[in-house]
mmCIF file of C-alpha atoms in Angstrom:
data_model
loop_
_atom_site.group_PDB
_atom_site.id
_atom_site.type_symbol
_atom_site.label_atom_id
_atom_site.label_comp_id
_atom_site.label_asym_id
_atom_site.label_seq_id
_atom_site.Cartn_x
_atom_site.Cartn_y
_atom_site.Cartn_z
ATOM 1 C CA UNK A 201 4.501 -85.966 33.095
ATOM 2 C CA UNK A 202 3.814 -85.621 36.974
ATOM 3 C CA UNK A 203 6.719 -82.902 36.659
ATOM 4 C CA UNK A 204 5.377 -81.582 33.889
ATOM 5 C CA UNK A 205 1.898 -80.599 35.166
ATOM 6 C CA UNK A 206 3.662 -79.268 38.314
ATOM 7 C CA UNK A 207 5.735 -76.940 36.708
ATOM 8 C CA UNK A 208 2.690 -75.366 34.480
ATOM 9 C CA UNK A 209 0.020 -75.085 37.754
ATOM 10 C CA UNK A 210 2.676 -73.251 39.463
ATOM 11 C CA UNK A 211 1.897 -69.908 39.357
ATOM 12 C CA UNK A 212 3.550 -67.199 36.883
ATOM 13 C CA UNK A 213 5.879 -65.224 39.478
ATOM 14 C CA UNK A 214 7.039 -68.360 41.100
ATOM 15 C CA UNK A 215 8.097 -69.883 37.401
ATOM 16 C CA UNK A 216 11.924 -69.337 37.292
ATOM 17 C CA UNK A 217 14.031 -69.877 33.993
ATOM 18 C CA UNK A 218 14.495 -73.128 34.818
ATOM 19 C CA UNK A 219 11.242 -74.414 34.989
ATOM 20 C CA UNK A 220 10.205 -72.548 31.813
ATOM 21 C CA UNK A 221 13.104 -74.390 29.626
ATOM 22 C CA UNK A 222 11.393 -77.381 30.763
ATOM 23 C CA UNK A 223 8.387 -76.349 29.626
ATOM 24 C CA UNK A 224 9.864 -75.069 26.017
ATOM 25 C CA UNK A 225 12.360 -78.867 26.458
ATOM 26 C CA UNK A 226 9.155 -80.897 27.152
ATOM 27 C CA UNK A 227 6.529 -79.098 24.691
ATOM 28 C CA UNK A 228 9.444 -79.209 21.919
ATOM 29 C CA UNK A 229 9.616 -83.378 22.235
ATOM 30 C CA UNK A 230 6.025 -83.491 22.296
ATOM 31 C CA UNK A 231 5.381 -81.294 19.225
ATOM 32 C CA UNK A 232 6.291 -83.872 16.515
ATOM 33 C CA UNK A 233 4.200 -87.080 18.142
ATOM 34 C CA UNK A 234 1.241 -84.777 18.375
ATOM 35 C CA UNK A 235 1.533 -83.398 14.553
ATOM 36 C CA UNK A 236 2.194 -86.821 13.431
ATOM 37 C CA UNK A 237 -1.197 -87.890 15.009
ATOM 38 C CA UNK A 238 -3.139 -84.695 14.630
ATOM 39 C CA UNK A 239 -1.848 -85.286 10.443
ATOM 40 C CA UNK A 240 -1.545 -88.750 10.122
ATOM 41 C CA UNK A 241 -4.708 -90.386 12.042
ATOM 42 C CA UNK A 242 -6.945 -87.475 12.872
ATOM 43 C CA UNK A 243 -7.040 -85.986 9.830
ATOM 44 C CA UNK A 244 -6.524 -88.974 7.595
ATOM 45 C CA UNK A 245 -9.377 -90.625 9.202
ATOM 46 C CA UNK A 246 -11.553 -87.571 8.661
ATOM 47 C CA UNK A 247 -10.755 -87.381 5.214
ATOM 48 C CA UNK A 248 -11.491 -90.903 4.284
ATOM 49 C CA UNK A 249 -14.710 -90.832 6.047
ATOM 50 C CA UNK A 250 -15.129 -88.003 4.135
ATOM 51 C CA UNK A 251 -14.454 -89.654 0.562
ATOM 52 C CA UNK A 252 -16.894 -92.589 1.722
ATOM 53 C CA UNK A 253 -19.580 -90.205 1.508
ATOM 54 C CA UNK A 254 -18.539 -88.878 -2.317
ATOM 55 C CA UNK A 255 -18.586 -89.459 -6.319
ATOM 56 C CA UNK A 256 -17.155 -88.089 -9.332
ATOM 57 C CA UNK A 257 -19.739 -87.204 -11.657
ATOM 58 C CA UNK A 258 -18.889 -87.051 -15.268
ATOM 59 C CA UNK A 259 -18.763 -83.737 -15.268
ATOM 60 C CA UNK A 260 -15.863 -83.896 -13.062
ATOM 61 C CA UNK A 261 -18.285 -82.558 -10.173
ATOM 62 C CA UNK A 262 -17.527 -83.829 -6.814
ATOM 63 C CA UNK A 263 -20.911 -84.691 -4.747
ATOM 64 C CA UNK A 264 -22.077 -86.443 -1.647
ATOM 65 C CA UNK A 265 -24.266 -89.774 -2.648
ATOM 66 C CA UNK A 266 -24.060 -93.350 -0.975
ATOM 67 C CA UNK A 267 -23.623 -95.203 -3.918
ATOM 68 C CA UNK A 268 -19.603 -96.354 -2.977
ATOM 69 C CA UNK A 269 -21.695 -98.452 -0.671
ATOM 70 C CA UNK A 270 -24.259 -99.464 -2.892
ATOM 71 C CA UNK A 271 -20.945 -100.900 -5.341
ATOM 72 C CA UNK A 272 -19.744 -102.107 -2.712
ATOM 73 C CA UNK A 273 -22.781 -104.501 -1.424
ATOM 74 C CA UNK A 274 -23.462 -105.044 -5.464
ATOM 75 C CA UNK A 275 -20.116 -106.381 -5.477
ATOM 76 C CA UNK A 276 -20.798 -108.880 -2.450
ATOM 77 C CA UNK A 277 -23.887 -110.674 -4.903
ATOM 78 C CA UNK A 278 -20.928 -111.392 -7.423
ATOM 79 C CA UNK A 279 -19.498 -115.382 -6.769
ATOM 80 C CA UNK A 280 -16.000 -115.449 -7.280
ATOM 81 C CA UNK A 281 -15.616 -111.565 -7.378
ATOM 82 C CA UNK A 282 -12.819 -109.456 -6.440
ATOM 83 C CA UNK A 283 -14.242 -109.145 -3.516
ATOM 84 C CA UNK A 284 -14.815 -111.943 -2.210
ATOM 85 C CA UNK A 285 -11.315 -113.176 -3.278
ATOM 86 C CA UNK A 286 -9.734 -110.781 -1.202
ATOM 87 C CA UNK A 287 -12.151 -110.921 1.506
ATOM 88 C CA UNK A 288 -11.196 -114.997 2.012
ATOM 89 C CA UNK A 289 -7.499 -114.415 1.363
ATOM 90 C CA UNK A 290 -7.780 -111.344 4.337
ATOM 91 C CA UNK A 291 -9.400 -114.323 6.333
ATOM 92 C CA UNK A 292 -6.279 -116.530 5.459
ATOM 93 C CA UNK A 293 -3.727 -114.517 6.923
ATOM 94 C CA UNK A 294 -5.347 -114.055 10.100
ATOM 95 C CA UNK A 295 -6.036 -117.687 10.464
ATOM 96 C CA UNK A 296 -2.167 -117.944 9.398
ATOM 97 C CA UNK A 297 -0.997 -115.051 11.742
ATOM 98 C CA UNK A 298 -2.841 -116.756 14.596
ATOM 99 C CA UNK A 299 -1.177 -120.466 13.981
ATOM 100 C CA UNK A 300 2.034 -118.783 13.546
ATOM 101 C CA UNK A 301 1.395 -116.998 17.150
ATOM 102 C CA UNK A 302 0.474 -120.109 18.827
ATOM 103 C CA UNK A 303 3.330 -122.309 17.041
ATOM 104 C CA UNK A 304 5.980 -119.566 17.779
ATOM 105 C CA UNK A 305 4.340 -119.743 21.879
ATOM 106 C CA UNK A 306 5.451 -123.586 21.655
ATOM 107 C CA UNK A 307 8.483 -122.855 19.698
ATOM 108 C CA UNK A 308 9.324 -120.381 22.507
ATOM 109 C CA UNK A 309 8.735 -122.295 25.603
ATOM 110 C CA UNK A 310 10.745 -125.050 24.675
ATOM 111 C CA UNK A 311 13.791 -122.209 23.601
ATOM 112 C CA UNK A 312 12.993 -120.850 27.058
ATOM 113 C CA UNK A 313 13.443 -124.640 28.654
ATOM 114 C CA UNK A 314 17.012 -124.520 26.995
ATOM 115 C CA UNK A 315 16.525 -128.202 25.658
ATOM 116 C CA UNK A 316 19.486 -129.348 23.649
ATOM 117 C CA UNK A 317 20.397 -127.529 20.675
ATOM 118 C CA UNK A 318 17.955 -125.007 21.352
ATOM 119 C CA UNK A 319 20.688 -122.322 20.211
ATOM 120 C CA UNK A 320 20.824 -123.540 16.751
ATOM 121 C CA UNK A 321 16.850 -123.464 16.668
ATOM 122 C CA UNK A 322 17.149 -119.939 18.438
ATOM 123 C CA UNK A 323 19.594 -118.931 15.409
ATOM 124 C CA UNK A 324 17.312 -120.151 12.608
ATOM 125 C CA UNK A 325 13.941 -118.985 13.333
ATOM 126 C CA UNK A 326 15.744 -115.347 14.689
ATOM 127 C CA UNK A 327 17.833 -115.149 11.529
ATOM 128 C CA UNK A 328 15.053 -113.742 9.272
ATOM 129 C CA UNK A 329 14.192 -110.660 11.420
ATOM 130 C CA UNK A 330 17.810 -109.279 10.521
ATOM 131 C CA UNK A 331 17.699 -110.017 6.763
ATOM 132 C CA UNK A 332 15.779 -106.813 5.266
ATOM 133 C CA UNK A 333 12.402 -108.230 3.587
ATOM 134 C CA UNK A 334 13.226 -107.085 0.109
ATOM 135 C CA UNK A 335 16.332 -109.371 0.269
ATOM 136 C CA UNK A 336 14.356 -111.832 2.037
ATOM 137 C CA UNK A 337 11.883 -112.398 -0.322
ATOM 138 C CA UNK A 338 14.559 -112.202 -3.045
ATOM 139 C CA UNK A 339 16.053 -115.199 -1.649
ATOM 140 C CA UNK A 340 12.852 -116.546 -1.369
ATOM 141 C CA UNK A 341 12.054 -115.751 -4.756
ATOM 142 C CA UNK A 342 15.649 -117.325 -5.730
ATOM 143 C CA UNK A 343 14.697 -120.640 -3.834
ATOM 144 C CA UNK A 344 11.392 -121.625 -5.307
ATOM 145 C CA UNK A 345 12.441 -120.709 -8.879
ATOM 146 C CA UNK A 346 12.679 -123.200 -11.593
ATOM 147 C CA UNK A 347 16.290 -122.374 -12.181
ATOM 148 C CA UNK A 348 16.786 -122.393 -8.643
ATOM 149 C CA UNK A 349 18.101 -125.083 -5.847
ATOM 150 C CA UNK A 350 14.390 -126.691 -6.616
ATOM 151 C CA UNK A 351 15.297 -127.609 -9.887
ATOM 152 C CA UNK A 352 17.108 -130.514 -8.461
ATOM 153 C CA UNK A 353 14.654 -132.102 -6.389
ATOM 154 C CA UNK A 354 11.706 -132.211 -9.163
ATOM 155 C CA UNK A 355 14.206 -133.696 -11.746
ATOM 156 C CA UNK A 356 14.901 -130.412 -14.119
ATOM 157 C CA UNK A 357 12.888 -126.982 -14.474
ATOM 158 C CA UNK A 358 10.319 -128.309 -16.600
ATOM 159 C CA UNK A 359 8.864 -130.026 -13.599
ATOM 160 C CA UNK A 360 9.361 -127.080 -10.996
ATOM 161 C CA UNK A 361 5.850 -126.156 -9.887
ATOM 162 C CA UNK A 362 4.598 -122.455 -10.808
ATOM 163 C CA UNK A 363 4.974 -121.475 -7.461
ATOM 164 C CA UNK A 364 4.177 -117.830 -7.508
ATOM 165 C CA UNK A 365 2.274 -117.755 -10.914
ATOM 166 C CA UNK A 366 -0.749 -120.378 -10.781
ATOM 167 C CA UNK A 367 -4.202 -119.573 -9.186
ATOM 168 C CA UNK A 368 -3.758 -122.889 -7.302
ATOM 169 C CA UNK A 369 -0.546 -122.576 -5.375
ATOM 170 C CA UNK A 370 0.701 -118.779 -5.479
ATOM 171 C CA UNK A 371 -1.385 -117.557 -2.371
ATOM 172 C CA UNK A 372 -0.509 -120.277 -0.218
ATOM 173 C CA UNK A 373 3.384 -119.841 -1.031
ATOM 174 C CA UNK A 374 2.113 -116.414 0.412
ATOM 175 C CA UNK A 375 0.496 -118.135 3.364
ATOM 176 C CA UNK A 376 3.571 -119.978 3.762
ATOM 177 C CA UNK A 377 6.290 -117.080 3.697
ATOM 178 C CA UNK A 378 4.145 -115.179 6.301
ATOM 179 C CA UNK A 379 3.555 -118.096 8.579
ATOM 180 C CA UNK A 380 7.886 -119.132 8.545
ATOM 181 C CA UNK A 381 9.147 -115.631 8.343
ATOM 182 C CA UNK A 382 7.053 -114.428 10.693
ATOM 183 C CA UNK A 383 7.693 -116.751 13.309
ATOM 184 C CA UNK A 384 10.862 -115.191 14.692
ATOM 185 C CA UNK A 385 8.791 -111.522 15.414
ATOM 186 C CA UNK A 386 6.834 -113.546 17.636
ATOM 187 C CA UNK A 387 9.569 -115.753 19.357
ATOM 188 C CA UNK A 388 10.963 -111.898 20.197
ATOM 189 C CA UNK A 389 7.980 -110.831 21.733
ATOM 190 C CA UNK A 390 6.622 -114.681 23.439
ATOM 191 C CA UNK A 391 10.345 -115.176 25.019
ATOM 192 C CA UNK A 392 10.795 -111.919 26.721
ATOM 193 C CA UNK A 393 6.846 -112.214 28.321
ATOM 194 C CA UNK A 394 8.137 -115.457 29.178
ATOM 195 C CA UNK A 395 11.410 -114.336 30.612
ATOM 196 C CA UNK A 396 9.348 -112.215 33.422
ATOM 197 C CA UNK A 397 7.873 -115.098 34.559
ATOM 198 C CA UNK A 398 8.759 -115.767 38.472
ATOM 199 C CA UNK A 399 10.984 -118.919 38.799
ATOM 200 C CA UNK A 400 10.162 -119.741 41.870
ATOM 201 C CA UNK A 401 6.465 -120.370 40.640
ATOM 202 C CA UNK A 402 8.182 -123.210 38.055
ATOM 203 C CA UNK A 403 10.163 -124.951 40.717
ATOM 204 C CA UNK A 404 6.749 -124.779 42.836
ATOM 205 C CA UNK A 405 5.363 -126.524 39.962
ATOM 206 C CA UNK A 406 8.122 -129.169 39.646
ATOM 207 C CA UNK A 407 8.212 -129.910 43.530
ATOM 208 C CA UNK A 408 4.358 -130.775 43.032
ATOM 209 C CA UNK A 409 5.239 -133.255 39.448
ATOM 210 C CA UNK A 410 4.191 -130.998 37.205
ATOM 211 C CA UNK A 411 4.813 -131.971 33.874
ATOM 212 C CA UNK A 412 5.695 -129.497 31.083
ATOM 213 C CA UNK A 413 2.431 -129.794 29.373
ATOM 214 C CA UNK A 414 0.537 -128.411 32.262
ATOM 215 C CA UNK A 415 3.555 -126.629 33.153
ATOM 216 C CA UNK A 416 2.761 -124.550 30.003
ATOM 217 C CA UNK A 417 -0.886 -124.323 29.987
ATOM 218 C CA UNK A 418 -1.561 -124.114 33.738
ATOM 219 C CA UNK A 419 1.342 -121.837 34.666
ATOM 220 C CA UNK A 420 3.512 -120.102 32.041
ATOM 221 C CA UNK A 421 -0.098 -119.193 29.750
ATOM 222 C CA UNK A 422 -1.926 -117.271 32.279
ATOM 223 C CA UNK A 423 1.044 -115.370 33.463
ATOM 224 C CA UNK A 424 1.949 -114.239 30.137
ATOM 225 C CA UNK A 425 -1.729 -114.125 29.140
ATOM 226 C CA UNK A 426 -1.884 -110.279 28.881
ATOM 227 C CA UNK A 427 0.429 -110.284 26.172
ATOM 228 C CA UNK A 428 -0.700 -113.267 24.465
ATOM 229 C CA UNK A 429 -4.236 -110.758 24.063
ATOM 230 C CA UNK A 430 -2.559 -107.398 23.114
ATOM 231 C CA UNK A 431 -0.857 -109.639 20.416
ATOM 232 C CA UNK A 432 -3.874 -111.828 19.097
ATOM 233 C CA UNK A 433 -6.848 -108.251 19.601
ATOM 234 C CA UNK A 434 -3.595 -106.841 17.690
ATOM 235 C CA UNK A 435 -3.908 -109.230 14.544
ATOM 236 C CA UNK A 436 -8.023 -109.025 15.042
ATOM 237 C CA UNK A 437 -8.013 -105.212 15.377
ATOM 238 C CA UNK A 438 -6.293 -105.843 11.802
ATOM 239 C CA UNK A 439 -7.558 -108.719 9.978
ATOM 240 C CA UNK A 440 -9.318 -107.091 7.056
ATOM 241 C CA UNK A 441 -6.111 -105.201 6.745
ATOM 242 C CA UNK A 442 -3.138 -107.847 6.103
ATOM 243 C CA UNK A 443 -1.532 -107.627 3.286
ATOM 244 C CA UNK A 444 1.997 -109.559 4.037
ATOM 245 C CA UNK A 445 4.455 -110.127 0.958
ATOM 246 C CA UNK A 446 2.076 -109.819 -1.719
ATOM 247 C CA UNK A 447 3.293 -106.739 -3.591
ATOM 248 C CA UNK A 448 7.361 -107.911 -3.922
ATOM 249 C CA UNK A 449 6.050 -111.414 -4.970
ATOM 250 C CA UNK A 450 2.623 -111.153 -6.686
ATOM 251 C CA UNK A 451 2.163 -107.977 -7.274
ATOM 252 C CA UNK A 452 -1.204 -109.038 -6.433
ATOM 253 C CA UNK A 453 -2.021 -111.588 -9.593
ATOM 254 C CA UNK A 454 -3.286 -115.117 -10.076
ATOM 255 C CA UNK A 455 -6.085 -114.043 -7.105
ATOM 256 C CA UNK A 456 -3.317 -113.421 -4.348
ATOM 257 C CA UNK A 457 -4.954 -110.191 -3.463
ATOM 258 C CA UNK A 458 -6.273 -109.108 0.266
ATOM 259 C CA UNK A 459 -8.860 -106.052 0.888
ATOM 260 C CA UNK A 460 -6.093 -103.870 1.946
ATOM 261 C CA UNK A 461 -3.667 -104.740 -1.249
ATOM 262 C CA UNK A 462 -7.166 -104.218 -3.169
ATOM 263 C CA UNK A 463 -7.779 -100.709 -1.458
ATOM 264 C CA UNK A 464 -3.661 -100.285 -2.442
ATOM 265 C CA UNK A 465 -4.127 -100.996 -5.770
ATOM 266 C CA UNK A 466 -7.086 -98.702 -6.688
ATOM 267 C CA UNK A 467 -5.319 -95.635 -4.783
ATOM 268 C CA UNK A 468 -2.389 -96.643 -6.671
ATOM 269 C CA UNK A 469 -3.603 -96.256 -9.863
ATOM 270 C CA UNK A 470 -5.730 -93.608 -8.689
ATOM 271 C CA UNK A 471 -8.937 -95.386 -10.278
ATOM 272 C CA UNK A 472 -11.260 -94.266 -7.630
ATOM 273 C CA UNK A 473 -10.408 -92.979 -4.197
ATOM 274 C CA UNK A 474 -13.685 -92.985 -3.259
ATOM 275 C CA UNK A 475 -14.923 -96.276 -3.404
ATOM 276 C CA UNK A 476 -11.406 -97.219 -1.951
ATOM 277 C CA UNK A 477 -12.433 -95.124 1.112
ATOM 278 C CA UNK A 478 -15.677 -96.636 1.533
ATOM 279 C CA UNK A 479 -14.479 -100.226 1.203
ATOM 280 C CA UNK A 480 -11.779 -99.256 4.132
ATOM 281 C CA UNK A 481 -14.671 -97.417 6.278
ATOM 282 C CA UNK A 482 -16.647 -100.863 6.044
ATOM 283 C CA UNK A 483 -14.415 -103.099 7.448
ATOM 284 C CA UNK A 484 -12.932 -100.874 9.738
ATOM 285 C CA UNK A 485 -16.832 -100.905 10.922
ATOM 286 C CA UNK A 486 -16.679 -104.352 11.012
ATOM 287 C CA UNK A 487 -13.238 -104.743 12.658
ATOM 288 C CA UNK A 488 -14.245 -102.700 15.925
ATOM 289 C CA UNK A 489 -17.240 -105.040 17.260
ATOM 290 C CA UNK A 490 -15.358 -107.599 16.023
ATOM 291 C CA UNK A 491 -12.167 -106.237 18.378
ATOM 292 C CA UNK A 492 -14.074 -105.495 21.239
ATOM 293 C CA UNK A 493 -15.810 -108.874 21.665
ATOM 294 C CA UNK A 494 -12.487 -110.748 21.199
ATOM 295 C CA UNK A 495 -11.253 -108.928 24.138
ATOM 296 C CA UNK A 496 -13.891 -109.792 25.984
ATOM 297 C CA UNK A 497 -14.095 -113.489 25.122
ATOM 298 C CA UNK A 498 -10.123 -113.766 26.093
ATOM 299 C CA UNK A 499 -10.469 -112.251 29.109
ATOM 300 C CA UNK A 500 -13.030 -114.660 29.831
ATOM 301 C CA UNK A 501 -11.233 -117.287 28.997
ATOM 302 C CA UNK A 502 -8.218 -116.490 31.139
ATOM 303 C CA UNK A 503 -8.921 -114.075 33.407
ATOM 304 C CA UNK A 504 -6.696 -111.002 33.762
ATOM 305 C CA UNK A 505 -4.505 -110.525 36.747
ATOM 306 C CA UNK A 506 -6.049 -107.346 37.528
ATOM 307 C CA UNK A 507 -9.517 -109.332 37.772
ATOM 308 C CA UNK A 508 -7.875 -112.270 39.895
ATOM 309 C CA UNK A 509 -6.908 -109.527 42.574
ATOM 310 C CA UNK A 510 -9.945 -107.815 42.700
ATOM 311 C CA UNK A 511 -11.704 -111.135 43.945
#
């Protein structure tokens, strides 16, 4: 970029072919990321907070009026409403995202402490980031079927539970399938932070008997704490907007659906785009204060390195 800026403040006769391919190479491989956002975020964005404000009148008559909102908070009074079913199911794959974080962060430290066997483990929580998720969750599908390897263990397929079609247990096989198969992402990301951390600061720790416990907490979590927050204001910045395997094993039903499967499902069927855009503009409301102050709490909590050296 430095080169870049050079070449276009230099003036016009002192621009030789050279420099001006540059400009053509570097304005060519910038053109596409800059349409995709300029298309894809700006004006999306725009547009939606454009259908928040809109209705359909019978007439067919498209005009400005608040009342998506007014559905919307109507729907809130409603117990045991759509709403509010997706709302607490949004809530339970954050909460389930987060424990999978923090269980993958162990997981990881004791993969990065090479105990014994800790290729095998390595192998079996990495193994489901290279199966596709369609064939994933066919072979999950497979496995918890009555006819399936279950069958066995329960004494015949009359006494297989309805995994994935009662109200009681489908969304926490859900819960379940995003908190395992989601574990190796994170091992990916926790084990290379942890991979940059200096060595020489862990046989520091050692020479002064510290245990692995503190070993963890007092020296491997505050180095790596900057991407332990871009990961957990990551899952915050989104936590109205999970959705995880619900559509190849649901489809939604027996009350497995999220706000952001519920936002899918009305665009889908293209039952009302509006109210679909104001339901997405309120949480995203909600999601930014809610963002912002996470940030800040973490950062109090651990301070960042950046803060440490301005002290």
């Amino acid at each position: 970029m430095t080169e870049f800026k050079e070449v276009v403040a230099a003036p016009k006769k002192r621009r030789s072919k050279a420099d001006k391919q540059k400009i053509i190479f570097l304005c060519t491989i910038f053109a596409l990321p800059a349409i995709n956002f300029a298309v894809f975020w700006v004006y999306l964005n725009i547009s939606a907070i454009d259908y928040a404000f809109k209705i359909e009148q019978l007439d067919g008559t498209v005009v400005y009026s608040l009342n998506n909102f007014k559905a919307l908070f109507e729907a809130m009074t409603v117990p045991n409403s759509t709403f509010w079913i997706s709302l607490r199911n949004s809530l339970l794959y954050w909460v389930t995202s987060v424990v999978s974080y923090l269980f993958a962060m162990i997981v990881g430290y004791f993969l990065f402490k090479e105990l014994p066997g800790y290729k095998g483990y390595r192998f079996f929580f990495y193994m489901p980031t290279l199966i596709a998720p369609t064939i994933l969750v066919a072979l999950f599908r497979q496995l918890i079927a009555a006819n399936g390897p279950l069958a066995g263990m329960f004494g015949g397929m009359e006494n297989v539970p309805r995994f994935l079609t009662s109200e009681e247990l489908a969304i926490w096989v859900c819960l379940f399938y995003s908190f395992f198969f989601g574990l190796g992402a994170n091992l990916i990301v926790i084990s290379g932070a942890m991979t940059q951390v200096d060595k020489s600061m862990l046989d520091a720790g050692k020479i002064d008997g510290v245990n692995m416990r503190q070993e963890l907490f007092r020296i491997m979590l505050p180095v790596i704490w900057p991407t332990v927050i871009a990961q957990l204001i990551g899952t915050i910045a989104g936590i109205f907007m999970a959705s995880g395997p619900i559509l190849l094993l649901t489809n939604g039903a027996y009350e497995t659906r999220t706000i952001a499967f519920w936002i899918y499902e009305q665009v889908l069927t293209g039952s009302n785009y509006y109210y679909s855009a104001a339901i997405g503009m309120f949480f995203a409301l909600l999601a930014i204060p809610l963002t912002f102050l996470s940030r800040w709490l973490m950062r109090k909590v651990v301070p960042s390195n950046d803060a440490l050296e301005g002290r």
